[in-house]
PDB file of C-alpha atoms in Angstrom:
ATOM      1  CA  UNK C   6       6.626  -0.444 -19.951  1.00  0.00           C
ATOM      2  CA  UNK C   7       3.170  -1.658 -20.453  1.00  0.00           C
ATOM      3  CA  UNK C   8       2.245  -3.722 -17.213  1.00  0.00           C
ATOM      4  CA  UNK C   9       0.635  -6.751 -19.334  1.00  0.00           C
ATOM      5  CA  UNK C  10       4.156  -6.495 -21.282  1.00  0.00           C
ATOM      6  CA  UNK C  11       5.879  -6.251 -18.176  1.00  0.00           C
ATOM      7  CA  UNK C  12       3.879  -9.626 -16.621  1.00  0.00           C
ATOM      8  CA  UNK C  13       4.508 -11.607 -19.639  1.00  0.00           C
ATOM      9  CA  UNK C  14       7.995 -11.102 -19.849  1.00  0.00           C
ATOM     10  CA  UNK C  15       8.302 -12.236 -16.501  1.00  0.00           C
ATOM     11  CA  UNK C  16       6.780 -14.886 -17.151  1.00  0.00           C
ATOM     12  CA  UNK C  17       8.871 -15.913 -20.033  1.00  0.00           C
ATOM     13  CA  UNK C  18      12.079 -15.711 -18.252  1.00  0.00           C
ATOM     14  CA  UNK C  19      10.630 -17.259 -15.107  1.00  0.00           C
ATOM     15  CA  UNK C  20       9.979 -20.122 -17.538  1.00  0.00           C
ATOM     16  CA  UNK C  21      13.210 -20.043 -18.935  1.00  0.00           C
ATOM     17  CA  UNK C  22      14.753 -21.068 -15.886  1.00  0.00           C
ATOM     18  CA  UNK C  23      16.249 -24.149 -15.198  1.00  0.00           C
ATOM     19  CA  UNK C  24      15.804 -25.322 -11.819  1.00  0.00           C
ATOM     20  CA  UNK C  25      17.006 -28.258 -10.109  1.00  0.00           C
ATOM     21  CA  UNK C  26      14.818 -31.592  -9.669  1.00  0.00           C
ATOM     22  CA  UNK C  27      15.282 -31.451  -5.922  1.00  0.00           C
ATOM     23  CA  UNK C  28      14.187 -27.326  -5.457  1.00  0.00           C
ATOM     24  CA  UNK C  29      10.683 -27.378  -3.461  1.00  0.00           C
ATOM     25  CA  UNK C  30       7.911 -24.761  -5.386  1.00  0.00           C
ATOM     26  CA  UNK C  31       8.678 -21.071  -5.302  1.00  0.00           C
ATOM     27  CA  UNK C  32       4.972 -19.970  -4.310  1.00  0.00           C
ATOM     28  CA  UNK C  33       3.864 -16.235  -5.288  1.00  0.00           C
ATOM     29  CA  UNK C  34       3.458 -13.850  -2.565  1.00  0.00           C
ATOM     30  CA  UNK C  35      -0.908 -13.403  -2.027  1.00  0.00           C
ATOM     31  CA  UNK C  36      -1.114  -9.414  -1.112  1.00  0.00           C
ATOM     32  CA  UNK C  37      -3.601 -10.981   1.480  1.00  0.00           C
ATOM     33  CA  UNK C  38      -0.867 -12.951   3.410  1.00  0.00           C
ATOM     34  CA  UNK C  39       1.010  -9.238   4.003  1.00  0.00           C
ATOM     35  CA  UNK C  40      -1.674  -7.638   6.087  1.00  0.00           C
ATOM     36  CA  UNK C  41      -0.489  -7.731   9.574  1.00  0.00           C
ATOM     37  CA  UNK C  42      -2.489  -6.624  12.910  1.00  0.00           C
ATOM     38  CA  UNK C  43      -3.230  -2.893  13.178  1.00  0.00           C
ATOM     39  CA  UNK C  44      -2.613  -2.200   9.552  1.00  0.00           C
ATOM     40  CA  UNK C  45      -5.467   0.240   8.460  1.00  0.00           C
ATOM     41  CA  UNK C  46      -7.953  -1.321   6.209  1.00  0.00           C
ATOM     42  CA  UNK C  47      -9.929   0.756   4.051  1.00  0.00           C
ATOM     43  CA  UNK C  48     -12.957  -0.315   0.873  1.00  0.00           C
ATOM     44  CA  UNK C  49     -14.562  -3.342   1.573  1.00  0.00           C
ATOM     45  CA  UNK C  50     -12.760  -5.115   4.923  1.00  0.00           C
ATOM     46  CA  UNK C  51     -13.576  -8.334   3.465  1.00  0.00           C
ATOM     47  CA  UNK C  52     -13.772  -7.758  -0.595  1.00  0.00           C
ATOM     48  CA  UNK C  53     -12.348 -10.941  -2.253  1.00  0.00           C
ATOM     49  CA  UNK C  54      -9.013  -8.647  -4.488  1.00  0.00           C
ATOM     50  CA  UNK C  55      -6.206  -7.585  -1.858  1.00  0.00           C
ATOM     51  CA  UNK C  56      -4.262  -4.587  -2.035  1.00  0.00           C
ATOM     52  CA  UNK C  57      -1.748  -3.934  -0.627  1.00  0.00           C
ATOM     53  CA  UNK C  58       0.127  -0.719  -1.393  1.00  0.00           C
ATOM     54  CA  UNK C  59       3.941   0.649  -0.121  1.00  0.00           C
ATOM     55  CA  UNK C  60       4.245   4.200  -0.084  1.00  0.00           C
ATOM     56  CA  UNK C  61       5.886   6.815   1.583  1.00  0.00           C
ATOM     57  CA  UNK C  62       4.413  10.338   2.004  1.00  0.00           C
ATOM     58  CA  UNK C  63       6.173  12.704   0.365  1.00  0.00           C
ATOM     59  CA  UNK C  64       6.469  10.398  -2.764  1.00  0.00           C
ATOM     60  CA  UNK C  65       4.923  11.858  -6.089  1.00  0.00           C
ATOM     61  CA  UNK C  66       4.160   8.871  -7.791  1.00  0.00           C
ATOM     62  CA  UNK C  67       2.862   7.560  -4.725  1.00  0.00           C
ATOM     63  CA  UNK C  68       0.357   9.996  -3.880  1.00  0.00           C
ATOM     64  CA  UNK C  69      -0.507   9.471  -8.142  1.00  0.00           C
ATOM     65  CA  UNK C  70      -1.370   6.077  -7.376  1.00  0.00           C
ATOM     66  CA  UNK C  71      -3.424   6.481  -4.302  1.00  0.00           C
ATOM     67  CA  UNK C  72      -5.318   8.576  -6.180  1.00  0.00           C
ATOM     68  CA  UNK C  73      -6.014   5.581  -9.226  1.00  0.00           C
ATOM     69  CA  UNK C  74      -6.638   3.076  -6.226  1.00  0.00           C
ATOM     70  CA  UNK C  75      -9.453   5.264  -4.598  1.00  0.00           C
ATOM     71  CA  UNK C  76     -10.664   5.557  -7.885  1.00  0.00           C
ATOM     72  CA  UNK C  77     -10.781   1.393  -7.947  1.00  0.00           C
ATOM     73  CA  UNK C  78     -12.228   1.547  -4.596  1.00  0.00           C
ATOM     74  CA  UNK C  79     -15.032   3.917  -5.459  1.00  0.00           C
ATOM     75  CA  UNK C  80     -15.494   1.638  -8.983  1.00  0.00           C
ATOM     76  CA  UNK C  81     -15.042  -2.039  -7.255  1.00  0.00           C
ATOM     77  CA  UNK C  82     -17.103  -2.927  -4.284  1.00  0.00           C
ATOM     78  CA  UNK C  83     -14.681  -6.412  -3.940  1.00  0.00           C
ATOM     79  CA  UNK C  84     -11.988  -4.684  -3.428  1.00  0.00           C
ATOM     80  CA  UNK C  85      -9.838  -4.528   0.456  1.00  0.00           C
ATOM     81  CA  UNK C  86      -7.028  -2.127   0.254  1.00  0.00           C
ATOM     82  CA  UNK C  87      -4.121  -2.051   2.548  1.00  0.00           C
ATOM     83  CA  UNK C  88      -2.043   1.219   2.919  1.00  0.00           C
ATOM     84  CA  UNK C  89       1.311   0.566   4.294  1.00  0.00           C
ATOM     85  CA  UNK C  90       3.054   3.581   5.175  1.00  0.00           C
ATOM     86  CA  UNK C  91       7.439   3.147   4.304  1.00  0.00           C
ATOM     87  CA  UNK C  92       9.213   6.006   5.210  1.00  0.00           C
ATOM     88  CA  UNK C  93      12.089   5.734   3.186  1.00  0.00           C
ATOM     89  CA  UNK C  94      12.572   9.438   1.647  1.00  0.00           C
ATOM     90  CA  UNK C  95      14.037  11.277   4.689  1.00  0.00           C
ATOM     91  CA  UNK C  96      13.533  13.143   8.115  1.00  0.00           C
ATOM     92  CA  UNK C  97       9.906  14.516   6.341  1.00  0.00           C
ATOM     93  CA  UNK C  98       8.911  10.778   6.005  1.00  0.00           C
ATOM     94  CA  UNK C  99       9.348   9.339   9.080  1.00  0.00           C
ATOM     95  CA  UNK C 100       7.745  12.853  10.369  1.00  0.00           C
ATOM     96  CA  UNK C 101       4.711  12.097   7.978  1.00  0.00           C
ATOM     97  CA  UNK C 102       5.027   8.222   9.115  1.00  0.00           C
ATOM     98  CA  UNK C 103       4.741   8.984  12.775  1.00  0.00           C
ATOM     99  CA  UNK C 104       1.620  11.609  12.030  1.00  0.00           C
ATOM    100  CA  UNK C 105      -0.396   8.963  10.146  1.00  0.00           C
ATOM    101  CA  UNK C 106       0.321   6.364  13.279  1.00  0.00           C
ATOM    102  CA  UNK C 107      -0.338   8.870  15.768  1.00  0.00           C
ATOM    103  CA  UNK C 108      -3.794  10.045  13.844  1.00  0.00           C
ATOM    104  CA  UNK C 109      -5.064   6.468  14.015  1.00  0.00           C
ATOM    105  CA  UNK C 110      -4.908   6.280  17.597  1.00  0.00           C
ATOM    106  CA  UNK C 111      -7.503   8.619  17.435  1.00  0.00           C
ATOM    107  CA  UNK C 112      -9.592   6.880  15.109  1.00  0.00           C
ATOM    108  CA  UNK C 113      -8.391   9.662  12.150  1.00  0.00           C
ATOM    109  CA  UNK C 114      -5.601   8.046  10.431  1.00  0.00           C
ATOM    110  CA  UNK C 115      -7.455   7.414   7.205  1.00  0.00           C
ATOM    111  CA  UNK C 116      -8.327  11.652   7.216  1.00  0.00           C
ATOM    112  CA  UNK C 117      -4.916  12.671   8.355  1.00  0.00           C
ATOM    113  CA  UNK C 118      -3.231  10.769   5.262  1.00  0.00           C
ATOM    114  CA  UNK C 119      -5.809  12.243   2.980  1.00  0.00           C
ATOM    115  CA  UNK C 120      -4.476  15.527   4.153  1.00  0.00           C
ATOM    116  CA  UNK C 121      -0.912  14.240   3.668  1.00  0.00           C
ATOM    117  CA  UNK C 122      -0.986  12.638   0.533  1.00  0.00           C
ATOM    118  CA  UNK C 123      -2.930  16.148  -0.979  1.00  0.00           C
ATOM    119  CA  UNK C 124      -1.071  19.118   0.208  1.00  0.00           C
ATOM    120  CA  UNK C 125       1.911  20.289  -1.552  1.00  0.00           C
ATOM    121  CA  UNK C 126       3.472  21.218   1.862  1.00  0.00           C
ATOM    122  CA  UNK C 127       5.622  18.398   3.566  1.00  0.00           C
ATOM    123  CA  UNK C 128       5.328  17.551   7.179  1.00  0.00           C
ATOM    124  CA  UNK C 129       6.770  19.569   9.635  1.00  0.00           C
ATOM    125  CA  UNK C 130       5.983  20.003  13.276  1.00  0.00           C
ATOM    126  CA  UNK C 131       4.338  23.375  12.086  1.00  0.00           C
ATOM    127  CA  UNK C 132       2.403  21.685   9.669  1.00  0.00           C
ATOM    128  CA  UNK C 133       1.111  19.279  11.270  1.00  0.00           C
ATOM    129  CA  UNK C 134      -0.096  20.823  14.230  1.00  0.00           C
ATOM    130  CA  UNK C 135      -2.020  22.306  11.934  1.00  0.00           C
ATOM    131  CA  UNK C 136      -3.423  19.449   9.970  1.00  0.00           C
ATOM    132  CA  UNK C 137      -4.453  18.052  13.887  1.00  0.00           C
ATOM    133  CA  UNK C 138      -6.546  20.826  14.111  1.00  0.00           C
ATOM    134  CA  UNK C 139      -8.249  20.626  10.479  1.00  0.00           C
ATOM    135  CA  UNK C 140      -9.444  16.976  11.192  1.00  0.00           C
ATOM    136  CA  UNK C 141     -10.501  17.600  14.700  1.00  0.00           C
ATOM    137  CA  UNK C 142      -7.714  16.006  16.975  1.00  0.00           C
ATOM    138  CA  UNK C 143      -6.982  16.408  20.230  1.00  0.00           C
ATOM    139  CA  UNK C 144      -3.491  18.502  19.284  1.00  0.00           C
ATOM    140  CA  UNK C 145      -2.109  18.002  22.743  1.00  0.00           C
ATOM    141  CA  UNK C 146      -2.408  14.295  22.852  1.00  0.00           C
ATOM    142  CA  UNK C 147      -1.244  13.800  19.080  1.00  0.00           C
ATOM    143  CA  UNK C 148       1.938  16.008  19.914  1.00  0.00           C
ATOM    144  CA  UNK C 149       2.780  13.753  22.166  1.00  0.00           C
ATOM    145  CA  UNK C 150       1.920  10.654  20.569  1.00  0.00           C
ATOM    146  CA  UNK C 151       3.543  11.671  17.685  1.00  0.00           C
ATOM    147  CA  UNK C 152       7.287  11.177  20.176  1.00  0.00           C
ATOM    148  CA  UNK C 153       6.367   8.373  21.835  1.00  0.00           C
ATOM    149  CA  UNK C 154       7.953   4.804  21.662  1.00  0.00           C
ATOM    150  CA  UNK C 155       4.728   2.961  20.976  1.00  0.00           C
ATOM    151  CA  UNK C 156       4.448   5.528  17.758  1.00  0.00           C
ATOM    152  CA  UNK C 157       7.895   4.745  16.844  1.00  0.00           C
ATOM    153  CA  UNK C 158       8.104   0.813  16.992  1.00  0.00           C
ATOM    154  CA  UNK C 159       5.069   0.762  14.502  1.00  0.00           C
ATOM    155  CA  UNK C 160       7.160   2.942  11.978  1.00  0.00           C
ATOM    156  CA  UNK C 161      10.287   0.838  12.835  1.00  0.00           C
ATOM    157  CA  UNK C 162       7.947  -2.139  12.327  1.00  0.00           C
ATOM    158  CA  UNK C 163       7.064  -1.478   8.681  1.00  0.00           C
ATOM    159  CA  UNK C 164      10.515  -0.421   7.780  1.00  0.00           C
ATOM    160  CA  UNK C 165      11.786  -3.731   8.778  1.00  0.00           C
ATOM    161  CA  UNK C 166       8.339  -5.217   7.089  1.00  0.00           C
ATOM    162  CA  UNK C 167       9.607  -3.601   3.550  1.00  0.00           C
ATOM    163  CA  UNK C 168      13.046  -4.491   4.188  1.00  0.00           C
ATOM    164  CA  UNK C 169      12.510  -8.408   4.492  1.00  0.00           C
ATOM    165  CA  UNK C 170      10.007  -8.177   1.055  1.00  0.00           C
ATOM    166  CA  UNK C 171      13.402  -6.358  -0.327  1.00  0.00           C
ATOM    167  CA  UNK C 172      11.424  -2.949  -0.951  1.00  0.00           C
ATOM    168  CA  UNK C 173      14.172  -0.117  -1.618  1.00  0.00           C
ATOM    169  CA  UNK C 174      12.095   2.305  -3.317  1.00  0.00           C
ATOM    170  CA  UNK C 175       8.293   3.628  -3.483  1.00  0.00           C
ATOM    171  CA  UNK C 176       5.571   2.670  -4.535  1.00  0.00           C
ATOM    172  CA  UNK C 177       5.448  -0.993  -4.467  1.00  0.00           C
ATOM    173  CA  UNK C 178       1.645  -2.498  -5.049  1.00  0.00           C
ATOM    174  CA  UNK C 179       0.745  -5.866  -4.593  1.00  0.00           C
ATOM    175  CA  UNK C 180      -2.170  -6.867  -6.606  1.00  0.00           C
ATOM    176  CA  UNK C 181      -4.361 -10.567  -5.949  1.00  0.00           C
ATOM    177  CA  UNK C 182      -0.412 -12.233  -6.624  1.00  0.00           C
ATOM    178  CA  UNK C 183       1.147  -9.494  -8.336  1.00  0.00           C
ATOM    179  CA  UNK C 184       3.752  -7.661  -7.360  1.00  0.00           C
ATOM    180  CA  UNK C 185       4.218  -3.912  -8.976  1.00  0.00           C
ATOM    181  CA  UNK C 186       6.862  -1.793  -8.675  1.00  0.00           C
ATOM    182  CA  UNK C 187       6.585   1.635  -9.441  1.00  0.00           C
ATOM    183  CA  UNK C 188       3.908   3.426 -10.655  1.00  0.00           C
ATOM    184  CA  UNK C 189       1.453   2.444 -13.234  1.00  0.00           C
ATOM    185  CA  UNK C 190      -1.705   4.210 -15.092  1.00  0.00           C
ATOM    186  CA  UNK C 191      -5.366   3.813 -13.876  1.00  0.00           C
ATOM    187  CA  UNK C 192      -5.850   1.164 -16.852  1.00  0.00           C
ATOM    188  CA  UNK C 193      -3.115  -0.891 -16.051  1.00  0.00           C
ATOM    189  CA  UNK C 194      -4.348  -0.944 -12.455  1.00  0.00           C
ATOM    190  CA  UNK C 195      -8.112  -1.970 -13.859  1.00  0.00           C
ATOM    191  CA  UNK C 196      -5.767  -4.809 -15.886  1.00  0.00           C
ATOM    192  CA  UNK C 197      -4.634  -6.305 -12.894  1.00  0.00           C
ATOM    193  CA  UNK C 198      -7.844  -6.373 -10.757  1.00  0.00           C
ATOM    194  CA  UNK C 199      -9.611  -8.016 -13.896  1.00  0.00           C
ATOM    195  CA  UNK C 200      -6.877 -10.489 -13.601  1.00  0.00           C
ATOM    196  CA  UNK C 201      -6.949 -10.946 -10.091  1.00  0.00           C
ATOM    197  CA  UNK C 202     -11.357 -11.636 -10.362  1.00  0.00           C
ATOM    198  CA  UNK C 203     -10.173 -13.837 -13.202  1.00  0.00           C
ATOM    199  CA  UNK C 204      -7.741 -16.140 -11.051  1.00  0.00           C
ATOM    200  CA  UNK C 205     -10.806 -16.203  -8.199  1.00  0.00           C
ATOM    201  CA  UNK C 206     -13.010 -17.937 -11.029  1.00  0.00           C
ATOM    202  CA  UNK C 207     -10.684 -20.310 -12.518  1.00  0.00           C
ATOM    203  CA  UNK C 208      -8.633 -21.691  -9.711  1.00  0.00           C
ATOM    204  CA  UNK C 209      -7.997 -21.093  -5.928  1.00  0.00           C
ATOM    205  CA  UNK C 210      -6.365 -23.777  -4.174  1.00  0.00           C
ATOM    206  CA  UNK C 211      -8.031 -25.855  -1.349  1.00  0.00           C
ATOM    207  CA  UNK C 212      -7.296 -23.826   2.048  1.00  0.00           C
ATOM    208  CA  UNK C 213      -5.545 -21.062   0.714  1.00  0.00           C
ATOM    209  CA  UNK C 214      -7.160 -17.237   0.263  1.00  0.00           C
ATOM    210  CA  UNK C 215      -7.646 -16.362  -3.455  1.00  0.00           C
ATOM    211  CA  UNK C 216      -5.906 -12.705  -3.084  1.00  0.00           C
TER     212      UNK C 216
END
């Protein structure tokens, strides 16, 4: 479906509900509120749209819309994106999950998902020993990283993160205060940035961060 067909029917049956006089305010989620400490951080650190995007690395559709959102990135100077890494998919996952984590304690976890989310080979030990080498890693020290417990309570850590926001499948985006699941076209993504400026210039309420 149409994202802007998908929003507004949302919004009609949200409206359609009847809820009781004494219920506080449901507030919308701001992508902004989900960063946590250490999460990587990549176009503009402090651009005013938050995204904040739930994939796993051997997801198609995924990789498809980290593609469109670099694409945003390249086209949007306002824009802060958030990859969070939910290795939901199997053993090749939480392989790729571990990789990415390890990588970054290098400083090269942006270039060692780049490699992930491109080649048509999943992770395997094998592999990325290999990929180590191609971005200039220390191999020895990421091999061990890659076992360690510090490695593993950061991938244990965003598992339970997409858990509690009740995230059972791939990709997930959340956009300014929209949340999208599954994958939608480069347009649609435009659509919802638009939006997101939009909701900056009409109304942001006193203490709270627009996105």
């Amino acid at each position: 479906m149409h994202i802007r067909l998908f929003l507004a029917f949302a919004a009609i049956a949200a409206a359609s509900l009847v809820v009781p006089a004494t219920a506080a305010p449901v507030a919308s989620i701001s992508a902004s509120s989900l960063i946590r400490p250490g999460d990587q951080i990549l176009g503009n650190p402090n651009g005013q749209i938050t995204i904040v995007d739930f994939y796993d690395t051997s997801c198609m559709p995924c990789r498809a819309m980290n593609r469109r959102i670099e694409r945003l990135i390249a086209h949007d100077p306002e824009i802060r994106y958030v990859p969070v890494d939910l290795p939901i998919l199997g053993a090749q996952s939480v392989l790729g999950a571990r990789a990415l984590v390890a990588a970054g304690m290098q400083g090269k976890s942006s270039a060692m998902q780049g490699l992930l989310m491109r080649q048509t080979r999943l992770p395997t030990m094998a592999v990325l020993r290999a990929d180590a080498t191609t971005i200039g890693l220390n191999v020895a020290r990421f091999e061990r990283d890659l076992v360690s417990p510090a490695v593993a309570r950061v991938v244990d850590g965003n598992l339970r993160r997409g858990a509690a926001l009740g995230i059972h499948y791939v990709p997930v985006v959340y956009v300014g205060r929209n949340r999208i699941p599954g994958s939608v076209n480069y347009h649609d993504l435009q659509w919802l940035v638009r939006h997101a400026h939009q909701r900056l210039v009409t109304w942001v309420a006193p203490g709270h961060s627009p996105s």
